[in-house]
mmCIF file of C-alpha atoms in Angstrom:
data_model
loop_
_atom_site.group_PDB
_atom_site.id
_atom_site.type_symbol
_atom_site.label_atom_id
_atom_site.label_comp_id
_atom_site.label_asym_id
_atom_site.label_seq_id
_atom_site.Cartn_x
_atom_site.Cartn_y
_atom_site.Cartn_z
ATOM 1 C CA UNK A 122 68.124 -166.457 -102.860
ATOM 2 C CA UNK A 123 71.658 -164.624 -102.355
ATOM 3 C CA UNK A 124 72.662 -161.203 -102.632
ATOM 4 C CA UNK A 125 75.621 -159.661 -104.309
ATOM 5 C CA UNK A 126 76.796 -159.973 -107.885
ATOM 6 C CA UNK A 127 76.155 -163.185 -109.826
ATOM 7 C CA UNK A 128 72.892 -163.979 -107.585
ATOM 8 C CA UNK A 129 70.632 -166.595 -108.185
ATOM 9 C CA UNK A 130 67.200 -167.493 -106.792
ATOM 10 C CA UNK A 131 66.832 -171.467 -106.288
ATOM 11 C CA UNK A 132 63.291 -173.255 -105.658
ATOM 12 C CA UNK A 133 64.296 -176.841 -104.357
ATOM 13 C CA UNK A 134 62.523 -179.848 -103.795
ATOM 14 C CA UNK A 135 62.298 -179.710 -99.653
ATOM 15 C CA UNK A 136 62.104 -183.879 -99.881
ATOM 16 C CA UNK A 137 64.729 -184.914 -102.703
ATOM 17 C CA UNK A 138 67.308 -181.827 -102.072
ATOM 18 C CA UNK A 139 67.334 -181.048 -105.866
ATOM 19 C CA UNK A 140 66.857 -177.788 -107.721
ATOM 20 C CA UNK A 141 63.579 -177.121 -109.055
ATOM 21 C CA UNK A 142 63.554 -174.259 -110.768
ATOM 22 C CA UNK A 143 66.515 -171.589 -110.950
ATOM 23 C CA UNK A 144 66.409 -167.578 -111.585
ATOM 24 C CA UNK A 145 69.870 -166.269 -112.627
ATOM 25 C CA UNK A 146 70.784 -162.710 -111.667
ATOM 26 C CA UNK A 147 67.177 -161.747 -110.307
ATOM 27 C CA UNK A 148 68.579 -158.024 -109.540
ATOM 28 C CA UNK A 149 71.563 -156.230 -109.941
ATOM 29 C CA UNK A 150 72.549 -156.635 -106.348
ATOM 30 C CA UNK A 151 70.796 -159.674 -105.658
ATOM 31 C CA UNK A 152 67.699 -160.527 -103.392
ATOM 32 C CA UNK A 153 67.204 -158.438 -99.889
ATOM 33 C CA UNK A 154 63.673 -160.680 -98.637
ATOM 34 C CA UNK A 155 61.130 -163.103 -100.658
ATOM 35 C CA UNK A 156 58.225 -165.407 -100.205
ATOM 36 C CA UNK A 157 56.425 -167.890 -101.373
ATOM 37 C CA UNK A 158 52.407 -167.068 -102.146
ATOM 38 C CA UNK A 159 50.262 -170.215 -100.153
ATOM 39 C CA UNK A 160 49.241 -172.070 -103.372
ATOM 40 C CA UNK A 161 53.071 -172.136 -104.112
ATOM 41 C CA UNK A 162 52.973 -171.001 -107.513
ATOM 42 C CA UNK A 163 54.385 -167.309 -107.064
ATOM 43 C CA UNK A 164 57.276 -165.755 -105.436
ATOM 44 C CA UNK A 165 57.673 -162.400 -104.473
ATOM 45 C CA UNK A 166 60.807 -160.847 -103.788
ATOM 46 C CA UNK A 167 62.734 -157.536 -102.653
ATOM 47 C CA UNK A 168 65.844 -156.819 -104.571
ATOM 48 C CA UNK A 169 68.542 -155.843 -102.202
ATOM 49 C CA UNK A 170 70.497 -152.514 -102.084
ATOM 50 C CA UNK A 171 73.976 -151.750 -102.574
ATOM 51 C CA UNK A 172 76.067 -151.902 -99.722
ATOM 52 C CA UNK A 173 77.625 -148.555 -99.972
ATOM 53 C CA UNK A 174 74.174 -147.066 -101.196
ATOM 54 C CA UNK A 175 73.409 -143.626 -98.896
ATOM 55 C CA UNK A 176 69.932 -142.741 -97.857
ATOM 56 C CA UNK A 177 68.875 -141.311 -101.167
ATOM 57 C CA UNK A 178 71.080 -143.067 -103.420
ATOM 58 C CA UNK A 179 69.713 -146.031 -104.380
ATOM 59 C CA UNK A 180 66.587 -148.292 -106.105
ATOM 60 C CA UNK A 181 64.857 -150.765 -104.669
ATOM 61 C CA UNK A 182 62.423 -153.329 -106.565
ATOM 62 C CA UNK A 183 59.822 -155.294 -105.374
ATOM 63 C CA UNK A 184 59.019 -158.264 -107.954
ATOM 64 C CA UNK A 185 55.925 -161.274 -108.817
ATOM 65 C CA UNK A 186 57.783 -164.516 -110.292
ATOM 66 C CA UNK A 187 55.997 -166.893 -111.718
ATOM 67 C CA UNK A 188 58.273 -170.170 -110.994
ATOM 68 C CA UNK A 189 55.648 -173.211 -111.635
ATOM 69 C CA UNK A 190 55.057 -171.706 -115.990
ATOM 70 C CA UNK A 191 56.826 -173.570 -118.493
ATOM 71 C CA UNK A 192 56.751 -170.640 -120.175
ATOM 72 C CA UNK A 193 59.999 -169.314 -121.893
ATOM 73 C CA UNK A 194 60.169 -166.556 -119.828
ATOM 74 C CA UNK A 195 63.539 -165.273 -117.404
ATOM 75 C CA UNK A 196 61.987 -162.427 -116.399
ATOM 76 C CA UNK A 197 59.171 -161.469 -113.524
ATOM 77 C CA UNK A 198 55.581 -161.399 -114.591
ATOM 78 C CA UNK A 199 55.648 -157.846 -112.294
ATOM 79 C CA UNK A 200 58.082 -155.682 -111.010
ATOM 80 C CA UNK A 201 57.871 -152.427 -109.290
ATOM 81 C CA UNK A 202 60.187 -149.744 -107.919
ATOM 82 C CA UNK A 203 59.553 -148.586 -104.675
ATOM 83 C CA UNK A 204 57.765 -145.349 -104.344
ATOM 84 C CA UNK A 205 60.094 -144.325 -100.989
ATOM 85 C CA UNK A 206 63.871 -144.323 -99.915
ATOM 86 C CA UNK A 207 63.481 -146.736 -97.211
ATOM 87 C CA UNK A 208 65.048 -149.712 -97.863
ATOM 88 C CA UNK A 209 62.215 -152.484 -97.300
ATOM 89 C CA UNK A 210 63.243 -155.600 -95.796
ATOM 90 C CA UNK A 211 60.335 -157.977 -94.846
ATOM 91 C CA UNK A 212 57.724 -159.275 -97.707
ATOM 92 C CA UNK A 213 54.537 -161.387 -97.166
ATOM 93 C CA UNK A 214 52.140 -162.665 -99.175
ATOM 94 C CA UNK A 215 48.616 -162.514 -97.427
ATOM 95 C CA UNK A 216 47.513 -166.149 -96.783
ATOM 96 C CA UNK A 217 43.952 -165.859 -97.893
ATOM 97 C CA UNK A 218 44.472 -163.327 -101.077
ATOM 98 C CA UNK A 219 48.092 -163.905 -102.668
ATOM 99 C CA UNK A 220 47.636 -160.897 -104.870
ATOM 100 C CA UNK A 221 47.981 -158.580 -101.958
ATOM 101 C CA UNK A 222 51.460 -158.734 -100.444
ATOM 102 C CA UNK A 223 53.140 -156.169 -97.255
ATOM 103 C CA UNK A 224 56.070 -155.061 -97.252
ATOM 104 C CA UNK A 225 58.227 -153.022 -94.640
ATOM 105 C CA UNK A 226 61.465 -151.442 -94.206
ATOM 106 C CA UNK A 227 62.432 -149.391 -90.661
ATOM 107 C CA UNK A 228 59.890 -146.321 -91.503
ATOM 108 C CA UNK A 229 57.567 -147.142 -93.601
ATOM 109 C CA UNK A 230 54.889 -150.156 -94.442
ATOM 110 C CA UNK A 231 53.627 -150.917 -98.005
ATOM 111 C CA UNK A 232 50.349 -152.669 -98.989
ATOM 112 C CA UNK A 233 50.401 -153.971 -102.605
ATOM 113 C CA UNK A 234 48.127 -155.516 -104.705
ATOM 114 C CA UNK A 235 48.403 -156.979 -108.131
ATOM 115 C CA UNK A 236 45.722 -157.837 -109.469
ATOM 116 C CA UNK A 237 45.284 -157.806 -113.552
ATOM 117 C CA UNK A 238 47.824 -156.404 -115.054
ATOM 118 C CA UNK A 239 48.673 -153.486 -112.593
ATOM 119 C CA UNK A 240 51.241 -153.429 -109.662
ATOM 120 C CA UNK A 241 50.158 -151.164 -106.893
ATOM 121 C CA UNK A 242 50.848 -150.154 -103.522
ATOM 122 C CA UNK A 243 50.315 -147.553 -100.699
ATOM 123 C CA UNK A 244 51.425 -146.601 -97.528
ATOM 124 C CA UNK A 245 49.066 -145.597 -94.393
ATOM 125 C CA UNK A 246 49.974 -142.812 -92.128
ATOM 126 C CA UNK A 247 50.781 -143.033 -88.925
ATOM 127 C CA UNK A 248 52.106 -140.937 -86.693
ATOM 128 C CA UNK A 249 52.883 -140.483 -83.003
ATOM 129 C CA UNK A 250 49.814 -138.943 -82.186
ATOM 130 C CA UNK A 251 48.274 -141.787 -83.079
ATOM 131 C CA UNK A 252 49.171 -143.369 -80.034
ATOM 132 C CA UNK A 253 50.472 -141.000 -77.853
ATOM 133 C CA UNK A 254 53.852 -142.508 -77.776
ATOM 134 C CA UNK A 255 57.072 -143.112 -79.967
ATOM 135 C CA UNK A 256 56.739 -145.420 -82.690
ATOM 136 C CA UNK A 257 59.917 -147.607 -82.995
ATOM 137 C CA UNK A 258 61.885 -148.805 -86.027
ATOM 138 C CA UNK A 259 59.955 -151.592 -88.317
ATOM 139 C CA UNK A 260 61.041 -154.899 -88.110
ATOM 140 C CA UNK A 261 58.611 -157.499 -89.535
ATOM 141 C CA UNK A 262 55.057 -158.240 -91.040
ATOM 142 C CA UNK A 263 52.514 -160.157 -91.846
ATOM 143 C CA UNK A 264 48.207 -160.899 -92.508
ATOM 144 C CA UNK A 265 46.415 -162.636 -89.943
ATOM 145 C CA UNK A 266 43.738 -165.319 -91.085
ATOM 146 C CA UNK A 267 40.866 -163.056 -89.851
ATOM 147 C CA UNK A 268 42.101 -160.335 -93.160
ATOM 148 C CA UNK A 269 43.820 -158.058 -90.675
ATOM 149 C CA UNK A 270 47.759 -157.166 -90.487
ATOM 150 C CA UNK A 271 50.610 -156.908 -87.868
ATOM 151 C CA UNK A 272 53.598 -155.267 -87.801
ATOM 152 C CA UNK A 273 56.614 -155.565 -85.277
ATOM 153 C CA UNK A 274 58.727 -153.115 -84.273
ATOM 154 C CA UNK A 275 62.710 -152.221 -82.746
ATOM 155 C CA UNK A 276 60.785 -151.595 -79.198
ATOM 156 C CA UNK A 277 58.658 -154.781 -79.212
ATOM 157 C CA UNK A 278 55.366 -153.415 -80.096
ATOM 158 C CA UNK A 279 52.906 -154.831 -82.643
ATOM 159 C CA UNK A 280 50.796 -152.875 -84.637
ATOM 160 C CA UNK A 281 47.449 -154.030 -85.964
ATOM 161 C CA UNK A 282 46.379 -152.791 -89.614
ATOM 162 C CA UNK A 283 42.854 -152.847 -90.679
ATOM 163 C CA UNK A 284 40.932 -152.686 -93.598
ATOM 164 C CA UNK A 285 39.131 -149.409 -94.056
ATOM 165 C CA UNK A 286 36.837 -149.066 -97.205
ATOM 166 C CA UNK A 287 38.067 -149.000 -100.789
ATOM 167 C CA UNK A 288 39.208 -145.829 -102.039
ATOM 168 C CA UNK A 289 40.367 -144.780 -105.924
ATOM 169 C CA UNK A 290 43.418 -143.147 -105.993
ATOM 170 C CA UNK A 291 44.918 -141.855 -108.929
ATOM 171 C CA UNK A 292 48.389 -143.909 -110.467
ATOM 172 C CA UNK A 293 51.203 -141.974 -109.463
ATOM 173 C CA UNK A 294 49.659 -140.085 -106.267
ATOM 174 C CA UNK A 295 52.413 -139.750 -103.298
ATOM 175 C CA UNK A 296 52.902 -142.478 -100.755
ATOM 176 C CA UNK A 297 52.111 -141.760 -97.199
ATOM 177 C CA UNK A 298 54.544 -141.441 -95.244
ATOM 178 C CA UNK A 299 54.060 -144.101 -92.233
ATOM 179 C CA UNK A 300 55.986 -142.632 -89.949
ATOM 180 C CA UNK A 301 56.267 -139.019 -90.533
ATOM 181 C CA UNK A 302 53.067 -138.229 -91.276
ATOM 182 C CA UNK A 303 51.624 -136.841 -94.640
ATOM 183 C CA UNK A 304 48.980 -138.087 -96.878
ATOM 184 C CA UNK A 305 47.914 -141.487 -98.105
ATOM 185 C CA UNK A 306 48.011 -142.276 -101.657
ATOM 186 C CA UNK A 307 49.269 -145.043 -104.334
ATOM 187 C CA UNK A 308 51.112 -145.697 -107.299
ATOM 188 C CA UNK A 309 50.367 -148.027 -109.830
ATOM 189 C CA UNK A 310 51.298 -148.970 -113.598
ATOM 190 C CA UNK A 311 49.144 -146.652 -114.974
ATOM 191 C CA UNK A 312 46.029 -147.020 -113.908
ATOM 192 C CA UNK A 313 43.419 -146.085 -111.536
ATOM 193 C CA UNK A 314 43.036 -148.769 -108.864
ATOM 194 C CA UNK A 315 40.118 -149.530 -105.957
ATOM 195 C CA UNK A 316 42.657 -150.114 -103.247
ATOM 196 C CA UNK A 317 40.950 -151.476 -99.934
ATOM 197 C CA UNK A 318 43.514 -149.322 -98.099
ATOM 198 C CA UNK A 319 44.118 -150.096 -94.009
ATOM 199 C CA UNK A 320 44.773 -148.153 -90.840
ATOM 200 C CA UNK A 321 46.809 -148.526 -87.766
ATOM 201 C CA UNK A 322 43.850 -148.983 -84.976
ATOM 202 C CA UNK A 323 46.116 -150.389 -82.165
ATOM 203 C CA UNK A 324 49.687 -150.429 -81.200
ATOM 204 C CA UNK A 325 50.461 -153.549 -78.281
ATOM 205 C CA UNK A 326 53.571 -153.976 -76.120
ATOM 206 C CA UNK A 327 54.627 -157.323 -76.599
ATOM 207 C CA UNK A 328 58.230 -158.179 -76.398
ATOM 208 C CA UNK A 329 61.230 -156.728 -74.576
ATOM 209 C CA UNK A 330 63.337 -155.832 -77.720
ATOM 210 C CA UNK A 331 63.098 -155.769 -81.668
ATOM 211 C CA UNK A 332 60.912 -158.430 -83.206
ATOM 212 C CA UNK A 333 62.659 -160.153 -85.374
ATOM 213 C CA UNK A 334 59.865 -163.406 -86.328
ATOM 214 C CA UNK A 335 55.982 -162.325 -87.078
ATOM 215 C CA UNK A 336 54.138 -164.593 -88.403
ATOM 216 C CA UNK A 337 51.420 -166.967 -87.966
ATOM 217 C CA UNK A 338 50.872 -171.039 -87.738
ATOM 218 C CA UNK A 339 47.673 -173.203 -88.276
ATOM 219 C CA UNK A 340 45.527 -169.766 -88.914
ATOM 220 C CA UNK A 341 45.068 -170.037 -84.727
ATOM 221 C CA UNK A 342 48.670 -168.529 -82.983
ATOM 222 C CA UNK A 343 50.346 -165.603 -83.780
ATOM 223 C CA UNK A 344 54.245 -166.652 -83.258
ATOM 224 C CA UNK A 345 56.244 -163.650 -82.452
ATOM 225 C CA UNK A 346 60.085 -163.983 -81.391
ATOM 226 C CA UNK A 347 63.127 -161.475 -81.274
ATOM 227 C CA UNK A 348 65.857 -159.981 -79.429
ATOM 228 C CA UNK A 349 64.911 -161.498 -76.079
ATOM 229 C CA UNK A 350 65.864 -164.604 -76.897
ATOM 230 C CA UNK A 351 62.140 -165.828 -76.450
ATOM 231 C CA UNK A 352 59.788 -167.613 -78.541
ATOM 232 C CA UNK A 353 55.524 -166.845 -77.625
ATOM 233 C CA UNK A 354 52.361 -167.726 -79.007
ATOM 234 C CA UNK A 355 49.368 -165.657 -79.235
ATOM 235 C CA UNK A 356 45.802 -166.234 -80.066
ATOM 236 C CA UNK A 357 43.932 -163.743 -82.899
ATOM 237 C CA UNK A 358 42.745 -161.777 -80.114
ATOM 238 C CA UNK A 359 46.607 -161.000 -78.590
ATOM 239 C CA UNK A 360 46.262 -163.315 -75.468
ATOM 240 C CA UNK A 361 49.416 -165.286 -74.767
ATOM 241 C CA UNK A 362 48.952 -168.877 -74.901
ATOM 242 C CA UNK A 363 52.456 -170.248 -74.832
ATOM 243 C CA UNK A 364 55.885 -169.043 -74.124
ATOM 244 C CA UNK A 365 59.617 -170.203 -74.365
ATOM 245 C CA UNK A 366 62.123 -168.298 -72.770
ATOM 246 C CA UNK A 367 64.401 -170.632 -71.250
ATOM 247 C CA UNK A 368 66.119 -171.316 -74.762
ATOM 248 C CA UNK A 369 69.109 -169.559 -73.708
ATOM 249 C CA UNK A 370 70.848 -169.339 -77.028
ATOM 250 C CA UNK A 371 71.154 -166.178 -77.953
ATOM 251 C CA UNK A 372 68.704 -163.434 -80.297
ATOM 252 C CA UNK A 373 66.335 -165.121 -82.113
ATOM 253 C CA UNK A 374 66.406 -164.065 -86.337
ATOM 254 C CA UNK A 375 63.996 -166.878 -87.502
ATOM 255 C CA UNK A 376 61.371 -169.829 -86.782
ATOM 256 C CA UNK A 377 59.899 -172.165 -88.784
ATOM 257 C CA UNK A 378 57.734 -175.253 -88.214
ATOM 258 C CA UNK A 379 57.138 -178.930 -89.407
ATOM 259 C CA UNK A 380 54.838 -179.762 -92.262
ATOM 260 C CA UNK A 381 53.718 -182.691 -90.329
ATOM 261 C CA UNK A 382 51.049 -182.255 -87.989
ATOM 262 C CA UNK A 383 51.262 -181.495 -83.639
ATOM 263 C CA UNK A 384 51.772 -185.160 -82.125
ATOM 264 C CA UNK A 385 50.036 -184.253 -79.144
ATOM 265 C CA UNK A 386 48.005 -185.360 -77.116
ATOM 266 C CA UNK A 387 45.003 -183.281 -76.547
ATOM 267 C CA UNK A 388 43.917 -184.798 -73.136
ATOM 268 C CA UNK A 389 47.624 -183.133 -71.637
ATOM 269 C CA UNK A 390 47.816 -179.879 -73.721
ATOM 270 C CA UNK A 391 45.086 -177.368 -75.239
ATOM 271 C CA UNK A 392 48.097 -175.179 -76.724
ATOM 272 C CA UNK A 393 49.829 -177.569 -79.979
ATOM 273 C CA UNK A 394 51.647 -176.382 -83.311
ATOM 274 C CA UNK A 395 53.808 -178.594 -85.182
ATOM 275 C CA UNK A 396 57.365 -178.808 -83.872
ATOM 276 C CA UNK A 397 59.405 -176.044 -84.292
ATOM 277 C CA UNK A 398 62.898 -175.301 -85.544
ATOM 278 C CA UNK A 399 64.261 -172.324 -83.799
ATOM 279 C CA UNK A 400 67.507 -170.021 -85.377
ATOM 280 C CA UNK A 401 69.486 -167.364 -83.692
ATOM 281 C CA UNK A 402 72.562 -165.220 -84.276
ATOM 282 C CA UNK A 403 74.881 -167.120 -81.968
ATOM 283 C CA UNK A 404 74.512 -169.339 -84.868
ATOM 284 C CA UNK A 405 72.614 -171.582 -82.811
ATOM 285 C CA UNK A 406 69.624 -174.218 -84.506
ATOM 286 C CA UNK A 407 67.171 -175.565 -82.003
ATOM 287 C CA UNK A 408 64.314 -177.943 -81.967
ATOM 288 C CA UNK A 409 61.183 -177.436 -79.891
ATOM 289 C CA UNK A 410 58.093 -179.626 -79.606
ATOM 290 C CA UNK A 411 54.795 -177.766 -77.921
ATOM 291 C CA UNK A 412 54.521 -180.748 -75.058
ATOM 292 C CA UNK A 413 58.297 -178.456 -73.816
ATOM 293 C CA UNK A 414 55.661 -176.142 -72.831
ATOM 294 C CA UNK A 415 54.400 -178.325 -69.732
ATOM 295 C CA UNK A 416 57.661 -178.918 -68.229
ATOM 296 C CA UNK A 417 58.655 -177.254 -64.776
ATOM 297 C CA UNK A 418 62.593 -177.489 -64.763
ATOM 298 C CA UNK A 419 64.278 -174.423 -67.011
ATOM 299 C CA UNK A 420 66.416 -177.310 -68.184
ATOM 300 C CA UNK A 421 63.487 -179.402 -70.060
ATOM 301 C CA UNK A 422 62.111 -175.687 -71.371
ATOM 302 C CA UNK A 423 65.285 -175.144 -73.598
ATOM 303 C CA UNK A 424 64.845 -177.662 -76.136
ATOM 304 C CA UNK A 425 67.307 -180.146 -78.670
ATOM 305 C CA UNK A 426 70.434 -178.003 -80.141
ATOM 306 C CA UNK A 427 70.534 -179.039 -83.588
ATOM 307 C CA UNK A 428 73.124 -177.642 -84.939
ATOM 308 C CA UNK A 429 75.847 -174.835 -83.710
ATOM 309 C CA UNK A 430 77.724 -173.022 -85.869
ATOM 310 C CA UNK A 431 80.047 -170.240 -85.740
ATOM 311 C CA UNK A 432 78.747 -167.222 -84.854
ATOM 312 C CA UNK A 433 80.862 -163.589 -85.839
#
């Protein structure tokens, strides 16, 4: 997907290269962040906002596409405005239940759920006094395999959502405000929903720098990279297992991994995930296989460069 006028949103065929399956003009200003729901059939996206939009100037949409129906229909099967004037910029399905999606923009997190016919989301509060510190800018999100959620932040942090009881809130009660404080509530299409709503229970320094990647591989590691430069793994319970930080080409904006499985051995290394391709904003691609993790020399550590492009 592309923002700016004339947009389109393209599903290809990873092997073959070819379109799939093509959504023209998916929002007046194009697409800001989407994803892919785990069975593959769904797509949920973040319309982008205009350039020159101010603070309170603009709408934001979050939408459900259903790509794989041979239905005749253009359109999304859901679409919501956001509640809030913070422009979100990270969505995620949740791996084990793709009708409940987060999404995040730099002050405040969303839950959503849309199940039936209804749309709905809320925000949790948080606050400061939460944690007894400052609470940096939002940067990324995502569910853990165990049901719980993380969320990055400008200052490196990670903070871990979970899921308090169910609670029914009334279609078109105020948001929370996650940052500033206030009071937790929902809107939906509607219609009263049972929203199994989540709290912030613990806030965890882990990265020097915004965090740019969260997200998770082979429902074991936690994979969190960012402005450092460095790539780390983490079990469920937040205990480094792995770490690369002798890439040396520049802030890191995105990782991905193979489809294949680890070719590792397991008699040299307990830590393996499938090999991973590594982008940054010094334009820079790299490849990384988990064995990189047992060499000594800085030199071995820093992977293949794949590709380098120009950066601005």
């Amino acid at each position: 997907a592309d923002t700016g006028p004339d947009s389109l949103i393209v599903v290809w065929d990873s092997y073959s290269g070819t379109p799939i399956k093509t959504f023209f003009n998916p929002a007046p200003y194009g697409i800001a962040a989407m994803d892919m729901s785990p069975d593959g059939a769904f797509l949920a996206t973040l319309s982008a906002v205009p350039p020159d939009a101010g603070d309170d100037q603009f709408d934001q949409t979050l939408a459900i596409w259903e790509w794989t129906s041979e239905s005749e229909r253009e359109g999304p099967v859901h679409a919501q405005r956001l509640p809030l004037l913070d422009a979100q910029t990270c969505i995620r399905f949740n791996l084990n239940d793709p009708q409940e999606i987060v999404t995040n923009g730099a002050k405040h997190v969303f839950f959503w759920n849309w199940m039936g016919e209804s749309l709905s989301c809320y925000a949790p509060l948080i606050s400061k006094n939460n944690f007894r510190t400052a609470i940096g800018a939002y940067s990324a999100s995502c569910f853990l395999p165990n049901g719980q959620a993380i969320t990055g932040t400008a200052d490196g942090d990670v903070i871990l959502w979970e899921q308090a009881q169910s609670n029914s809130v009334a279609a078109g009660g105020v948001p929370g405000a996650s940052m500033d404080g206030g009071d937790n509530g929902s809107i939906a299409d509607g219609t009263v929903e049972e929203l199994a709503e989540r709290s912030a229970v613990k806030m965890i320094h882990l990265g020097e720098g915004a965090l740019n990647v969260v997200t998770t591989v082979d429902d074991k590691y936690i994979c969190l990279a960012g402005e450092d430069g460095a790539v780390r793994f983490y079990d469920l319970q937040f205990r480094l297992e792995a770490w690369f930080e002798d890439l040396e080409a520049g802030p890191i904006t995105s990782v991905s991994f193979s489809a294949a499985a680890p070719n590792v051995d397991p008699s040299r290394l307990d830590f393996s995930v499938p090999d991973i391709v590594v982008g940054t904003r010094n334009a820079y691609i790299v490849g990384l296989e988990a064995i990189v993790f047992e060499e000594v020399e800085p030199e071995a550590r820093r992977g293949t460069l794949l590709v380098q492009g120009m950066s601005d």
